[in-house]
XYZ file of C-alpha atoms in Angstrom:
317
model
C 12.732 23.555 25.011
C 9.321 22.971 23.984
C 8.869 26.275 22.682
C 11.658 25.980 20.522
C 9.945 22.434 19.048
C 6.224 23.914 18.814
C 6.905 26.573 16.316
C 4.874 27.574 12.955
C 7.845 25.799 11.108
C 6.862 22.819 12.653
C 3.503 22.697 11.383
C 4.563 24.266 8.066
C 6.744 21.507 7.662
C 4.077 19.022 8.233
C 1.948 20.171 5.856
C 4.671 19.942 3.415
C 5.616 16.587 4.332
C 2.077 15.328 4.144
C 1.931 16.577 0.691
C 3.358 13.469 -1.758
C 1.985 11.042 0.741
C -1.302 12.622 0.346
C -1.241 12.841 -3.099
C -0.011 9.511 -3.473
C -2.651 8.119 -1.195
C -5.457 10.280 -2.924
C -4.989 8.231 -6.002
C -4.448 4.463 -3.978
C -7.924 5.388 -3.019
C -9.643 6.172 -6.194
C -7.927 3.268 -7.506
C -8.509 0.697 -4.999
C -11.931 1.932 -5.224
C -12.518 0.794 -8.508
C -11.152 -2.752 -7.232
C -7.926 -2.253 -8.517
C -4.964 -2.343 -5.671
C -1.678 -0.223 -6.703
C 0.975 -1.382 -4.544
C 3.242 0.640 -7.439
C 2.621 4.169 -5.772
C 6.636 3.735 -4.463
C 7.818 3.347 -7.925
C 5.420 5.500 -9.671
C 6.587 8.477 -7.208
C 10.180 7.602 -7.977
C 9.857 7.401 -11.522
C 7.673 10.635 -11.569
C 10.441 12.538 -9.407
C 13.363 11.214 -11.639
C 11.331 12.705 -14.666
C 10.228 15.474 -13.160
C 14.113 16.560 -12.283
C 15.618 15.067 -15.705
C 13.077 17.363 -17.595
C 13.908 20.466 -15.310
C 17.125 20.183 -16.081
C 16.518 19.722 -19.367
C 14.236 22.506 -20.169
C 14.950 24.936 -17.179
C 11.411 25.066 -16.683
C 9.788 23.174 -13.276
C 6.322 23.581 -14.906
C 7.181 21.203 -17.832
C 8.991 19.264 -15.106
C 6.010 18.752 -13.482
C 3.851 17.974 -16.580
C 6.409 15.276 -17.079
C 6.139 14.162 -13.766
C 2.662 13.239 -14.333
C 3.103 11.603 -17.777
C 5.599 9.748 -16.290
C 3.489 8.381 -13.183
C 0.636 7.521 -15.957
C 3.130 5.499 -18.510
C 4.071 3.175 -15.287
C 0.771 2.960 -14.139
C -0.565 1.864 -17.619
C 1.563 -1.150 -17.284
C 0.151 -2.061 -13.793
C -3.512 -1.337 -15.437
C -2.237 -3.437 -18.466
C -1.079 -6.403 -15.800
C -3.819 -6.502 -13.556
C -6.742 -5.462 -15.723
C -6.538 -7.185 -18.981
C -4.075 -9.593 -18.283
C -5.279 -10.468 -14.667
C -2.490 -10.810 -13.311
C -1.865 -10.514 -9.588
C -2.350 -7.176 -8.379
C 0.507 -7.301 -5.264
C 3.292 -9.184 -7.691
C 2.553 -6.261 -10.581
C 2.667 -3.645 -8.221
C 5.939 -4.798 -6.498
C 7.744 -5.561 -9.831
C 7.220 -2.112 -10.724
C 8.597 -0.989 -7.891
C 11.706 -3.129 -8.363
C 11.718 -1.903 -12.173
C 11.317 1.726 -11.125
C 14.464 1.535 -8.501
C 16.495 -0.283 -11.545
C 14.978 2.281 -14.284
C 15.887 5.615 -12.451
C 19.434 4.395 -11.050
C 20.476 3.225 -15.114
C 19.077 6.221 -16.393
C 21.109 8.467 -14.116
C 24.159 6.539 -15.236
C 23.270 7.051 -18.688
C 22.209 10.489 -18.545
C 24.542 12.382 -16.407
C 27.421 9.547 -16.130
C 27.494 8.883 -12.354
C 25.104 7.383 -9.555
C 23.460 9.265 -6.850
C 22.438 12.790 -7.042
C 21.631 14.992 -9.973
C 22.700 18.625 -9.987
C 20.281 21.070 -8.594
C 17.107 21.922 -10.442
C 15.095 25.104 -10.656
C 12.239 24.736 -7.903
C 8.754 26.262 -7.788
C 8.885 28.877 -5.222
C 5.906 29.623 -2.436
C 2.912 31.237 -3.550
C 2.872 34.176 -1.208
C 5.626 36.492 0.054
C 5.329 38.724 2.968
C 7.208 41.400 4.411
C 8.548 40.843 7.970
C 5.768 40.819 10.717
C 5.128 43.368 13.199
C 6.033 43.035 16.591
C 3.671 42.090 20.065
C 0.836 39.940 20.120
C -0.886 40.904 16.566
C 2.485 40.549 14.640
C 3.155 36.838 16.762
C -0.462 35.673 15.685
C 0.115 37.172 11.785
C 3.718 35.133 12.233
C 1.437 31.807 12.800
C -0.978 32.367 9.950
C 1.653 32.960 7.552
C 3.870 30.444 8.584
C 1.473 27.591 8.831
C -1.151 28.525 6.043
C 0.757 30.787 3.933
C 4.425 29.708 3.105
C 3.477 27.450 0.680
C 4.457 26.011 -2.893
C 1.363 25.892 -5.315
C 1.048 21.901 -5.142
C 0.738 21.865 -1.310
C -2.451 23.752 -1.970
C -3.131 21.788 -5.208
C -3.482 18.734 -2.814
C -5.888 20.507 -0.317
C -7.989 21.153 -3.372
C -7.861 17.784 -4.747
C -8.457 16.129 -1.750
C -11.932 17.938 -1.413
C -12.730 17.534 -5.505
C -12.335 14.161 -5.513
C -14.292 13.386 -1.995
C -16.973 15.549 -3.565
C -16.746 13.286 -6.778
C -16.583 9.811 -5.183
C -19.738 10.311 -3.380
C -21.762 13.333 -5.040
C -21.399 12.114 -8.992
C -22.764 9.487 -11.164
C -18.732 8.845 -11.866
C -18.025 8.475 -8.077
C -21.136 6.036 -7.621
C -19.886 3.877 -10.661
C -16.639 4.051 -9.464
C -17.539 2.602 -5.965
C -19.692 -0.160 -7.998
C -16.936 -1.631 -9.543
C -14.994 -1.693 -6.107
C -17.903 -3.407 -4.397
C -19.534 -5.776 -7.147
C -17.926 -5.286 -10.655
C -20.635 -8.430 -12.081
C -23.440 -5.891 -10.994
C -21.792 -2.824 -12.473
C -21.362 -4.834 -15.739
C -24.976 -5.849 -15.830
C -26.423 -2.500 -16.017
C -23.908 -1.090 -18.552
C -20.695 -0.004 -16.901
C -17.446 -1.041 -18.818
C -15.267 -2.474 -15.980
C -11.951 -2.544 -17.704
C -12.585 1.002 -18.858
C -13.575 2.349 -15.124
C -10.532 0.322 -13.871
C -8.151 1.853 -16.399
C -9.121 5.177 -15.817
C -9.059 4.779 -12.046
C -5.351 3.051 -12.376
C -4.281 6.112 -14.655
C -5.610 8.965 -12.520
C -3.484 6.887 -9.568
C -0.574 7.139 -11.444
C -0.843 10.920 -12.404
C -1.264 11.930 -8.722
C 1.597 9.583 -7.805
C 3.442 11.326 -10.317
C 2.637 14.590 -8.945
C 3.749 13.732 -5.721
C 7.225 12.837 -7.281
C 7.321 16.048 -8.694
C 6.382 17.900 -5.450
C 9.487 15.786 -3.568
C 12.067 17.101 -6.584
C 10.707 20.637 -7.655
C 8.939 21.657 -4.452
C 11.065 20.307 -1.550
C 14.523 19.019 -2.218
C 15.655 20.617 -5.281
C 17.598 17.314 -7.561
C 16.300 13.663 -7.238
C 18.670 11.275 -5.794
C 18.301 7.373 -6.286
C 15.715 5.835 -4.153
C 14.570 8.942 -2.355
C 11.157 8.214 -2.006
C 12.462 6.329 1.156
C 9.068 4.419 1.326
C 6.873 7.087 1.376
C 4.439 5.032 -1.253
C 4.117 2.329 1.223
C 3.086 5.159 4.118
C 0.925 6.527 1.279
C -0.692 2.828 1.455
C -1.209 3.064 5.358
C -2.713 6.365 4.837
C -5.522 5.187 2.623
C -6.298 2.622 4.870
C -6.065 4.637 7.895
C -8.228 7.273 5.982
C -11.066 4.466 5.570
C -10.817 4.692 1.610
C -11.644 8.125 1.510
C -9.922 11.228 -0.109
C -10.495 13.469 2.738
C -9.575 10.622 5.298
C -6.275 10.016 3.236
C -5.394 13.318 3.533
C -5.912 13.673 6.970
C -3.789 10.466 7.568
C -1.148 11.936 5.568
C -0.898 15.138 7.684
C -0.476 12.761 10.969
C 2.413 10.985 8.872
C 3.749 13.696 7.518
C 3.877 15.456 10.980
C 5.641 12.994 12.873
C 8.219 13.269 9.492
C 8.478 16.980 10.507
C 8.494 16.196 14.223
C 11.563 13.930 13.753
C 13.498 16.429 11.576
C 13.095 19.081 14.520
C 14.018 16.935 17.249
C 17.232 16.149 15.401
C 18.136 19.947 16.030
C 18.031 19.002 19.628
C 20.117 16.039 19.618
C 22.750 17.558 22.372
C 19.995 18.294 24.561
C 17.897 15.027 24.218
C 20.117 11.939 25.285
C 17.995 9.964 22.686
C 20.042 7.972 19.740
C 19.069 10.390 16.435
C 18.318 6.687 15.102
C 14.951 6.525 16.980
C 13.718 10.054 15.640
C 14.512 8.878 12.356
C 12.318 6.111 12.508
C 9.412 7.746 13.953
C 7.206 7.958 11.052
C 7.327 4.060 10.467
C 6.995 3.378 13.766
C 3.414 5.211 13.753
C 2.649 3.418 9.925
C 3.027 0.113 12.135
C 1.416 1.419 14.834
C -1.694 2.670 13.034
C -1.695 -0.419 10.853
C -1.908 -2.830 13.944
C -4.530 -0.551 15.359
C -6.314 0.045 12.291
C -6.082 -2.527 9.844
C -8.296 -5.379 11.568
C -11.198 -3.410 11.916
C -11.168 -1.556 8.289
C -13.089 -2.792 6.019
C -11.974 -2.194 2.332
C -13.891 -2.363 -1.121
C -15.569 -6.066 -1.358
C -13.936 -6.647 -4.798
C -10.447 -5.025 -4.514
C -7.579 -6.923 -5.359
C -10.120 -9.353 -7.349
C -9.029 -9.567 -11.200
C -12.808 -9.634 -13.353
C -13.185 -11.404 -16.604
C -16.411 -10.942 -18.386
C -18.835 -13.396 -18.929
């Protein structure tokens, strides 16, 4: 049975499941490195997913839907930026409020646009980048099946997430922008003293996190599920926050942590196919990713040290 579980599909599924988590987690990393906590990742992802589905249904073009998802994410993130940076509101309260707003807003728009709650009609999906003929028989064919299945069977946003993680890591530690961003999260007063605009830097970081979380929503709807369902993010934004902490507030670390959570998600789906052979309630498999999140946070959060000024509003003067 183990041979039926450990297959290329399992690892390919882990990569797919990890992609929306990774995009949102990298957004959270950039945001918190600037000193702003973005609890609203869950709501931003949900809003992006709805906008992506609605625009794709209206235009028939999934790439326009991806753009709409990113813009919707930026719009929701702008509310969080204005509340937490300009109004100096409590960032956790602002983010929590936006999560509730996103849940209600998407449900309301479902009723207004489609006349019913629940799920939209199927949308046009983005297909995998590569297509290969049936692999050859024998050992060589088996190796090719694993390479193709695990690494070459994915849609564009899956590969984009890997590139974004690498580029963001480089930008954060090798560029002047990254140095300034980290300064905002560690000591905004000192950054302000040397002429760095704290407000502008934090605004850009929050908007970037909104764009990435919106892209995560687009991946969920247009590349994975094929339709929008109310509350379909199902806690992924909060798992992304855990991945950000587990990844030590670095883009590549956040991506690798997301892979762990994605693998747990893929494994629980795979194990459900063997319910008749494994004498364990199916609910146990469903809770695997969330149990892993609690275990990771319980083991790591006490030792992980975030940016010194994260969550602290800044007042110039």
